[in-house]
Short mmCIF file of C-alpha atoms in Angstrom, two decimals:
data_model
loop_
_atom_site.label_atom_id
_atom_site.label_comp_id
_atom_site.label_asym_id
_atom_site.label_seq_id
_atom_site.Cartn_x
_atom_site.Cartn_y
_atom_site.Cartn_z
CA MET A 179 -12.24 -16.88 7.71
CA GLY A 180 -8.51 -17.05 8.10
CA ALA A 181 -8.24 -20.30 5.98
CA ALA A 182 -10.28 -18.48 3.19
CA LEU A 183 -7.95 -15.48 3.42
CA ARG A 184 -4.76 -17.56 2.97
CA ARG A 185 -6.15 -19.19 0.03
CA ILE A 186 -6.96 -15.91 -1.57
CA GLN A 187 -3.70 -14.46 -0.83
CA LEU A 188 -1.91 -17.75 -2.11
CA GLY A 189 -3.64 -17.57 -5.46
CA SER A 190 -3.08 -13.81 -5.80
CA ALA A 191 0.63 -14.28 -5.04
CA LEU A 192 1.13 -17.17 -7.51
CA SER A 193 -0.85 -15.08 -10.41
CA ALA A 194 1.53 -12.36 -9.94
CA PHE A 195 4.39 -14.59 -10.03
CA GLY A 196 3.20 -15.59 -13.45
CA LEU A 197 2.81 -12.15 -14.52
CA GLY A 198 6.40 -11.43 -13.54
CA PHE A 199 7.41 -13.91 -16.19
CA THR A 200 6.11 -11.81 -18.91
CA VAL A 201 5.47 -8.26 -18.12
CA PRO A 202 9.19 -7.17 -18.14
CA TYR A 203 9.68 -8.73 -21.50
CA LEU A 204 6.58 -8.20 -23.45
CA TYR A 205 7.81 -5.16 -25.57
CA VAL A 206 11.03 -7.07 -26.51
CA TYR A 207 9.14 -10.23 -27.23
CA VAL A 208 6.67 -8.65 -29.71
CA ALA A 209 9.19 -6.00 -31.31
CA GLN A 210 12.38 -8.16 -31.58
CA VAL A 211 11.71 -11.67 -30.89
CA ARG A 212 8.82 -12.01 -32.99
CA ASP A 213 10.12 -9.26 -35.34
CA LEU A 214 6.71 -7.33 -35.53
CA GLY A 215 8.33 -3.97 -35.02
CA ALA A 216 8.19 -1.30 -32.26
CA GLY A 217 4.74 0.02 -33.64
CA THR A 218 3.10 -3.28 -33.08
CA ALA A 219 4.73 -3.63 -29.71
CA GLY A 220 3.26 -0.25 -28.71
CA VAL A 221 -0.23 -1.24 -29.86
CA VAL A 222 -0.08 -4.48 -28.05
CA LEU A 223 0.87 -2.58 -24.79
CA ALA A 224 -2.16 -0.14 -25.58
CA VAL A 225 -4.51 -2.94 -26.20
CA PHE A 226 -3.92 -4.36 -22.66
CA ALA A 227 -5.28 -0.99 -21.29
CA MET A 228 -8.02 -0.63 -23.74
CA ALA A 229 -9.32 -4.10 -23.05
CA ALA A 230 -9.56 -3.33 -19.20
CA LEU A 231 -11.47 -0.08 -19.95
CA ALA A 232 -13.80 -2.08 -22.23
CA VAL A 233 -14.67 -4.75 -19.53
CA LEU A 234 -14.47 -2.92 -16.17
CA PRO A 235 -17.63 -0.73 -16.57
CA PHE A 236 -19.79 -4.19 -16.65
CA THR A 237 -17.67 -6.22 -14.26
CA GLY A 238 -18.87 -4.75 -10.75
CA ARG A 239 -22.54 -5.59 -11.35
CA VAL A 240 -21.77 -8.87 -12.45
CA ILE A 241 -19.64 -9.63 -9.32
CA ASP A 242 -22.47 -8.16 -7.10
CA ARG A 243 -25.00 -10.35 -8.81
CA ARG A 244 -23.13 -13.53 -9.40
CA GLY A 245 -20.58 -13.41 -6.53
CA PRO A 246 -16.80 -12.69 -6.91
CA LEU A 247 -15.80 -16.23 -6.95
CA PRO A 248 -17.46 -17.45 -10.37
CA VAL A 249 -15.98 -14.18 -11.95
CA LEU A 250 -12.58 -14.87 -10.73
CA VAL A 251 -12.78 -18.34 -11.91
CA VAL A 252 -13.91 -17.51 -15.44
CA ALA A 253 -11.60 -14.51 -15.65
CA SER A 254 -8.49 -16.63 -14.74
CA GLY A 255 -9.51 -19.10 -17.49
CA VAL A 256 -9.76 -16.06 -20.08
CA ALA A 257 -6.41 -14.67 -19.10
CA SER A 258 -4.64 -18.14 -19.27
CA LEU A 259 -6.19 -18.58 -22.81
CA GLY A 260 -4.84 -15.10 -23.78
CA ALA A 261 -1.42 -15.94 -22.26
CA VAL A 262 -1.25 -19.13 -24.26
CA ALA A 263 -2.10 -17.50 -27.40
CA LEU A 264 0.22 -14.73 -27.12
CA GLY A 265 2.96 -16.91 -26.43
CA PHE A 266 2.55 -18.62 -29.88
CA SER A 267 1.53 -15.45 -31.86
CA SER A 268 3.81 -14.69 -34.72
CA GLN A 269 1.56 -12.43 -36.63
CA VAL A 270 0.33 -8.77 -35.84
CA THR A 271 -3.51 -9.78 -35.72
CA ALA A 272 -2.83 -12.90 -33.54
CA ALA A 273 -0.65 -10.72 -31.10
CA VAL A 274 -3.14 -7.97 -30.94
CA LEU A 275 -6.31 -10.20 -30.27
CA SER A 276 -4.17 -12.39 -27.82
CA ALA A 277 -3.11 -9.34 -25.98
CA ALA A 278 -6.90 -8.01 -25.68
CA VAL A 279 -7.98 -11.39 -24.25
CA LEU A 280 -5.13 -11.47 -21.80
CA GLY A 281 -5.62 -7.81 -20.74
CA ALA A 282 -9.47 -8.40 -20.10
CA GLY A 283 -8.93 -11.43 -18.05
CA THR A 284 -6.29 -9.80 -15.88
CA ALA A 285 -8.34 -6.61 -15.50
CA VAL A 286 -11.56 -8.42 -14.24
CA MET A 287 -9.33 -10.56 -11.75
CA GLN A 288 -8.52 -7.43 -9.80
CA PRO A 289 -12.03 -6.28 -8.60
CA ALA A 290 -12.93 -9.91 -7.98
CA LEU A 291 -9.99 -10.48 -5.78
CA ALA A 292 -10.58 -7.30 -3.97
CA THR A 293 -14.24 -8.20 -3.39
CA MET A 294 -13.27 -11.60 -2.29
CA LEU A 295 -10.86 -10.00 0.41
CA VAL A 296 -13.53 -7.82 1.52
CA ARG A 297 -16.16 -10.69 1.94
CA CYS A 298 -13.54 -12.57 3.96
CA SER A 299 -12.66 -9.78 6.16
CA ASP A 300 -13.90 -7.18 8.53
CA ALA A 301 -13.23 -3.52 9.13
CA THR A 302 -10.52 -4.44 11.80
CA THR A 303 -8.65 -7.01 9.53
CA ARG A 304 -9.31 -5.52 6.15
CA THR A 305 -6.19 -3.08 6.52
CA ARG A 306 -3.84 -5.90 7.08
CA ALA A 307 -5.41 -8.23 4.41
CA PHE A 308 -4.81 -5.82 1.44
CA ALA A 309 -1.33 -4.93 2.98
CA MET A 310 -0.53 -8.70 2.96
CA GLN A 311 -1.91 -9.05 -0.67
CA PHE A 312 0.08 -6.02 -1.87
CA PHE A 313 3.28 -7.46 -0.20
CA LEU A 314 2.82 -11.03 -1.78
CA GLN A 315 1.86 -9.67 -5.24
CA ASN A 316 5.08 -7.46 -5.39
CA LEU A 317 7.21 -10.43 -4.05
CA GLY A 318 5.56 -12.68 -6.67
CA LEU A 319 6.18 -10.06 -9.57
CA GLY A 320 9.78 -9.62 -8.45
CA ILE A 321 10.69 -13.41 -8.12
CA GLY A 322 8.85 -14.21 -11.42
CA GLY A 323 10.79 -11.40 -13.25
CA LEU A 324 14.08 -12.75 -11.80
CA VAL A 325 13.38 -16.34 -12.70
CA GLY A 326 12.14 -15.25 -16.24
CA GLY A 327 15.31 -13.41 -16.80
CA LEU A 328 17.25 -16.82 -16.40
CA ILE A 329 15.01 -18.34 -19.02
CA VAL A 330 14.66 -15.88 -21.83
CA ASP A 331 16.96 -15.95 -24.87
CA THR A 332 16.12 -13.24 -27.67
CA SER A 333 17.54 -15.64 -30.10
CA ARG A 334 14.95 -18.53 -29.33
CA ALA A 335 11.40 -17.53 -29.55
CA SER A 336 10.56 -20.80 -27.68
CA SER A 337 12.16 -19.51 -24.52
CA PHE A 338 9.45 -16.62 -24.48
CA THR A 339 6.83 -19.17 -25.29
CA MET A 340 7.64 -21.02 -22.25
CA LEU A 341 7.17 -17.94 -19.92
CA PHE A 342 3.76 -17.43 -21.60
CA LEU A 343 3.02 -20.95 -20.81
CA ILE A 344 4.23 -20.74 -17.16
CA GLU A 345 2.03 -17.50 -16.71
CA ALA A 346 -0.99 -19.40 -18.32
CA VAL A 347 -0.52 -22.24 -15.60
CA MET A 348 -0.42 -19.86 -12.74
CA PHE A 349 -3.59 -18.18 -13.73
CA LEU A 350 -5.22 -21.65 -13.85
CA VAL A 351 -3.56 -22.32 -10.41
CA LEU A 352 -5.36 -19.14 -9.05
CA GLY A 353 -8.65 -20.35 -10.70
CA ALA A 354 -8.20 -23.80 -9.03
CA ILE A 355 -7.36 -22.33 -5.52
CA ALA A 356 -10.12 -19.81 -5.66
CA ALA A 357 -12.68 -22.65 -6.39
CA THR A 358 -11.97 -24.21 -3.15
CA VAL A 359 -12.73 -21.10 -1.07
CA ARG A 360 -16.19 -21.12 0.66
CA MET A 361 -17.38 -17.55 0.29
CA PRO A 362 -19.72 -15.92 3.03
CA ARG A 363 -22.74 -14.22 1.87
CA PRO A 364 -23.01 -10.66 3.44
CA THR A 365 -26.03 -10.17 5.69
CA ALA A 366 -27.19 -7.19 3.88
CA VAL A 367 -27.11 -9.07 0.44
CA LEU A 368 -29.08 -12.02 1.85
CA LYS A 369 -31.74 -9.52 3.23
CA GLU A 370 -31.87 -7.64 0.05
CA ALA A 371 -32.47 -10.88 -2.07
CA VAL A 372 -35.47 -11.83 0.19
CA ASP A 373 -37.25 -8.51 0.31
CA GLY A 374 -36.30 -7.06 -2.85
CA SER A 375 -34.70 -4.10 -1.36
CA ALA A 376 -31.47 -4.28 -3.34
CA PRO A 377 -30.37 -0.73 -4.46
CA ARG A 378 -31.07 0.42 -7.95
CA GLY A 379 -29.34 2.88 -10.11
CA GLY A 380 -25.62 1.18 -10.16
CA LEU A 381 -23.55 4.03 -11.58
CA ARG A 382 -25.94 6.83 -10.70
CA VAL A 383 -25.92 5.58 -7.03
CA LEU A 384 -22.14 5.59 -6.98
CA LEU A 385 -21.81 8.91 -8.59
CA SER A 386 -24.12 10.39 -6.07
CA HIS A 387 -21.66 9.29 -3.11
CA ARG A 388 -19.25 12.24 -3.07
CA ALA A 389 -16.84 10.61 -0.86
CA MET A 390 -16.31 7.69 -3.38
CA VAL A 391 -16.18 10.20 -6.13
CA GLN A 392 -13.32 11.98 -4.46
CA LEU A 393 -11.50 8.76 -3.71
CA CYS A 394 -11.90 7.98 -7.42
CA VAL A 395 -10.41 11.34 -8.37
CA LEU A 396 -7.76 10.80 -5.70
CA GLY A 397 -7.08 7.30 -7.12
CA PHE A 398 -6.68 8.61 -10.79
CA VAL A 399 -3.89 11.35 -9.46
CA VAL A 400 -2.04 8.57 -7.59
CA PHE A 401 -1.69 6.37 -10.44
CA PHE A 402 -1.21 8.95 -13.11
CA ALA A 403 1.64 10.51 -10.92
CA CYS A 404 3.40 7.15 -10.01
CA TYR A 405 2.53 3.97 -11.56
CA GLY A 406 1.69 5.63 -15.05
CA GLN A 407 5.28 6.98 -15.19
CA PHE A 408 7.33 4.08 -14.12
CA GLU A 409 8.00 2.45 -17.61
CA SER A 410 7.32 5.55 -19.68
CA GLY A 411 8.02 9.06 -18.67
CA LEU A 412 10.39 8.39 -15.65
CA ALA A 413 12.22 5.90 -17.70
CA ALA A 414 12.56 8.42 -20.69
CA TYR A 415 13.63 11.09 -18.27
CA GLY A 416 16.21 8.78 -16.70
CA THR A 417 17.91 7.89 -19.87
CA GLU A 418 17.56 11.17 -21.65
CA ALA A 419 18.00 13.91 -18.96
CA ALA A 420 20.01 11.84 -16.20
CA GLY A 421 22.06 9.83 -18.69
CA ILE A 422 21.51 6.64 -17.12
CA GLN A 423 22.00 3.30 -18.70
CA PRO A 424 18.95 1.26 -19.56
CA SER A 425 20.09 -1.67 -17.50
CA THR A 426 20.13 0.78 -14.44
CA LEU A 427 16.42 1.06 -14.66
CA GLY A 428 16.14 -2.75 -13.74
CA ILE A 429 18.13 -1.96 -10.70
CA ALA A 430 15.98 0.96 -9.75
CA LEU A 431 12.89 -1.13 -10.27
CA ALA A 432 14.38 -3.82 -7.98
CA ALA A 433 15.11 -1.03 -5.37
CA ASN A 434 11.35 -0.30 -5.60
CA THR A 435 10.21 -3.61 -5.15
CA ALA A 436 12.92 -4.29 -2.21
CA VAL A 437 11.70 -1.25 -0.35
CA ILE A 438 8.08 -2.49 -0.88
CA VAL A 439 8.90 -5.91 0.63
CA VAL A 440 11.08 -4.83 3.35
CA ALA A 441 9.00 -2.02 4.48
CA GLN A 442 5.46 -3.15 4.03
CA PHE A 443 4.96 -4.65 7.75
CA VAL A 444 7.02 -1.94 9.36
CA VAL A 445 5.10 0.88 7.60
CA LEU A 446 1.77 -1.23 8.38
CA ARG A 447 2.31 -0.88 12.16
CA LEU A 448 2.87 2.79 11.80
CA VAL A 449 -0.10 3.59 9.68
CA GLU A 450 -2.93 1.23 10.79
CA ARG A 451 -3.92 3.17 13.95
CA ARG A 452 -3.40 6.51 12.12
CA LYS A 453 -6.00 8.29 10.00
CA ARG A 454 -5.97 7.01 6.38
CA SER A 455 -6.48 10.55 4.98
CA ARG A 456 -3.39 11.70 6.56
CA VAL A 457 -1.35 8.77 5.64
CA ILE A 458 -2.25 9.21 1.97
CA ALA A 459 -1.60 13.03 2.30
CA SER A 460 2.05 12.13 3.56
CA VAL A 461 2.56 9.97 0.53
CA GLY A 462 1.95 13.05 -1.63
CA LEU A 463 4.67 14.80 0.18
CA ILE A 464 7.02 11.80 -0.15
CA TRP A 465 6.55 11.53 -3.77
CA ALA A 466 6.90 15.30 -4.33
CA PHE A 467 10.43 14.94 -2.56
CA ALA A 468 11.07 11.93 -4.72
CA TRP A 469 10.25 14.05 -8.06
CA ILE A 470 12.96 16.83 -6.66
CA VAL A 471 15.40 13.87 -6.28
CA ALA A 472 14.58 12.90 -9.75
CA GLY A 473 15.04 16.50 -10.83
CA TYR A 474 18.40 16.79 -9.22
CA ALA A 475 19.52 13.60 -11.33
CA GLY A 476 18.56 15.01 -14.55
CA LEU A 477 19.15 18.87 -14.03
CA GLY A 478 21.64 19.06 -11.02
CA HIS A 479 24.73 18.68 -13.21
CA GLY A 480 26.26 16.44 -10.78
CA SER A 481 28.44 13.46 -11.59
CA GLN A 482 27.09 10.34 -13.11
CA THR A 483 27.48 8.34 -10.14
CA MET A 484 25.13 10.82 -8.09
CA ALA A 485 22.82 11.05 -11.03
CA THR A 486 22.39 7.37 -10.92
CA ALA A 487 22.17 7.07 -7.21
CA ALA A 488 19.29 9.89 -7.34
CA MET A 489 17.40 8.03 -9.92
CA ILE A 490 17.43 4.71 -7.96
CA SER A 491 16.47 6.67 -4.63
CA THR A 492 13.51 8.16 -6.60
CA TYR A 493 12.22 4.83 -7.39
CA ALA A 494 13.00 3.72 -3.54
CA LEU A 495 10.97 6.64 -2.42
CA PHE A 496 8.14 5.62 -4.68
CA GLY A 497 8.17 2.15 -3.12
CA LEU A 498 7.95 3.72 0.31
CA GLY A 499 4.86 5.57 -0.65
CA GLU A 500 3.42 2.46 -2.24
CA SER A 501 3.75 0.45 0.96
CA MET A 502 1.84 3.21 2.71
CA LEU A 503 -1.01 3.19 0.24
CA SER A 504 -1.51 -0.59 0.04
CA PRO A 505 -3.17 -0.80 3.61
CA THR A 506 -5.29 2.51 3.17
CA VAL A 507 -6.74 3.14 -0.37
CA ALA A 508 -8.05 -0.35 -1.17
CA PRO A 509 -9.59 -1.12 2.02
CA LEU A 510 -11.20 2.48 1.92
CA VAL A 511 -12.95 1.66 -1.21
CA ALA A 512 -14.57 -1.38 0.53
CA ASP A 513 -15.39 0.46 3.65
CA LEU A 514 -17.18 3.10 1.67
CA ALA A 515 -19.32 0.73 -0.37
CA PRO A 516 -22.71 -0.55 0.61
CA GLU A 517 -22.55 -4.37 1.02
CA SER A 518 -24.46 -5.17 -2.01
CA MET A 519 -22.32 -2.84 -4.23
CA VAL A 520 -18.75 -3.89 -3.25
CA GLY A 521 -18.16 -5.23 -6.57
CA GLN A 522 -19.17 -2.14 -8.32
CA TYR A 523 -17.15 0.21 -6.12
CA ASN A 524 -14.14 -1.96 -6.68
CA SER A 525 -14.62 -2.01 -10.38
CA ALA A 526 -15.14 1.62 -10.44
CA PHE A 527 -11.89 2.31 -8.60
CA ALA A 528 -10.11 -0.18 -10.87
CA LEU A 529 -11.34 1.64 -13.98
CA CYS A 530 -9.81 4.95 -12.76
CA LYS A 531 -6.60 2.97 -11.95
CA GLN A 532 -6.68 1.72 -15.68
CA LEU A 533 -7.47 5.16 -17.06
CA ALA A 534 -4.42 6.67 -15.38
CA LEU A 535 -2.12 3.86 -16.45
CA ALA A 536 -3.43 4.75 -20.15
CA VAL A 537 -3.15 8.36 -19.99
CA GLY A 538 0.11 8.56 -17.87
CA PRO A 539 2.45 6.99 -20.41
CA ALA A 540 0.76 9.01 -23.13
CA VAL A 541 1.45 12.35 -21.22
CA GLY A 542 4.57 11.48 -19.47
CA GLY A 543 6.51 9.78 -22.17
CA PRO A 544 7.14 12.75 -24.57
CA MET A 545 7.50 15.15 -21.60
CA GLY A 546 10.12 12.84 -19.83
CA ALA A 547 11.98 12.46 -23.09
CA SER A 548 12.36 16.19 -24.24
CA LEU A 549 10.59 18.57 -21.65
CA HIS A 550 12.74 17.73 -18.74
CA GLY A 551 12.23 20.72 -16.51
CA PRO A 552 8.48 21.03 -17.13
CA TYR A 553 8.22 17.23 -16.62
CA ILE A 554 9.46 17.49 -13.14
CA VAL A 555 7.71 20.53 -12.26
CA THR A 556 4.35 18.93 -13.49
CA PHE A 557 4.70 15.98 -11.34
CA VAL A 558 5.87 17.60 -8.25
CA LEU A 559 2.66 19.43 -8.31
CA PHE A 560 0.54 16.35 -9.22
CA SER A 561 2.17 14.80 -6.04
CA LEU A 562 1.17 17.76 -3.84
CA GLY A 563 -2.42 17.51 -5.37
CA ILE A 564 -2.53 14.08 -3.80
CA THR A 565 -1.85 15.70 -0.36
CA VAL A 566 -4.57 18.29 -1.08
CA LEU A 567 -6.99 15.67 -2.29
CA ALA A 568 -6.37 13.28 0.71
CA LEU A 569 -7.16 16.19 3.15
CA ARG A 570 -10.16 17.08 1.44
CA LEU A 571 -11.41 13.32 1.36
CA GLY A 572 -10.75 13.06 4.92
CA ARG A 573 -13.52 15.68 5.73
CA ARG A 574 -16.07 13.62 4.24
CA LEU A 575 -15.15 10.30 6.03
CA THR A 576 -16.80 9.03 9.07
CA PRO A 577 -14.23 8.68 12.06
CA VAL A 578 -14.15 4.82 11.51
CA GLN A 579 -13.85 5.13 7.97
CA ASP A 580 -10.84 7.26 8.27
CA GLN A 581 -9.50 5.36 11.24
CA PRO A 582 -10.67 1.69 11.43
CA SER A 583 -8.76 1.00 14.63
CA LEU A 584 -11.41 3.11 16.39
CA ALA A 585 -14.04 0.36 15.79
CA ALA A 586 -11.82 -2.15 17.87
CA GLY A 587 -12.50 -0.37 21.22
CA PRO A 588 -15.14 -1.00 23.60
CA SER A 589 -18.66 0.75 23.23
CA ARG A 590 -17.75 2.47 19.85
CA VAL A 591 -20.54 3.87 17.97
CA VAL A 592 -20.13 2.86 14.27
CA THR A 593 -22.29 4.54 11.76
CA VAL A 594 -23.16 2.92 8.30
CA SER A 595 -22.08 4.82 5.40
CA LEU A 596 -24.49 4.96 2.41
CA PRO A 597 -24.12 6.97 -0.86
CA GLU A 598 -26.21 10.20 -0.70
CA ASN A 599 -29.50 9.80 -2.23
CA ALA A 600 -28.93 5.93 -2.73
CA SER A 601 -32.64 5.06 -2.50
CA ALA A 602 -35.61 7.33 -1.62
CA ASP A 603 -37.43 4.29 -0.04
CA ARG A 604 -34.30 2.96 1.88
CA PRO A 605 -34.20 3.48 5.55
CA ALA A 606 -31.92 6.07 7.15
CA PRO A 607 -28.45 4.94 8.31
CA VAL A 608 -28.59 3.33 11.71
CA ALA A 609 -26.07 3.51 14.52
CA ALA A 610 -24.68 0.26 15.54
CA VAL A 611 -23.05 -0.23 18.97
CA HIS A 612 -20.17 -2.56 19.29
#
């Protein structure tokens, strides 16, 4: 499966490269270049999240029934169409509709790609596969943003149109590369297709799986406390409370990406033979410290140089935590899922992520701009909540789910985990000896 994995990783990296061309400049493009105003720009950004929330509840079932490959190819085509349309949008209605199409396409791509990675890996290689995907996606986003910055010219709308066209081409490249991948059909799915024993209930089955529900809650808090604050609350806090220049935010984001790129594989060696729940719990502690450092930047009454260094350090610490999450959280979703419901589990987790990314800016933005002390205290507590939730989740995981490296040893007994009450007529989990 090595060749298939490499193709999936390449396509994922190139699509991230395309996204990097437009994501940092979308607000400026809509508000200033197209002169549609800050209000319209805010609506366009919100529509991205709303489109994802609209399509993800249906995505998982389609992936499990039709396979992740055709879903990814269609989604990449839809995203490409949305990017082209947005690049030529000069009216409010056109910009909003184009953003909806682009947001829906990119949202569906996430669980489809994750399911492809699951199908082309096993419990012993999955951790490294997801870590590699995260590394390449961040590298692609960073390089795309840098190259895009050399092309953009706010006095020429055509320069931004060029960015969206490049993004559209990268989505098509992803679809073309994915179409060449020969996807294996899981044994369990083949058996269920023959004897009609496929699990029924969809959402009901997933909600009965307590470990997965706890992981979804944990995922929401993770994305709310970190990713949902990067371009909203933390940015507002940095400029208002810490007094840093807006351009410094770009340096801070670059530091975040640099830490991820440099630390990813060093961190991977440290975490892949440790319990996932404890790794995630340690991320909560690291992020709590990051928020304390941010508190010093805005509330510590130090020099401007120290405040700036503290804010950059905050983003770098977040990057360290992200590099620890990438080989733990996403593979854990896959390991909890029954083989015939991997798409639904991935989509459910992606939905929790999008909810956090929608709620995070709405809550953090106003707090970061005006309630500086409460803002820091709130997110220190949320970060500590990650630690508590991770340790509680660990008590619901089997030893191999919590520490996949145990499966690599000789004569290990690996239990198959199914959602509680998944099916009354389904045979009880059987132990498989490896």
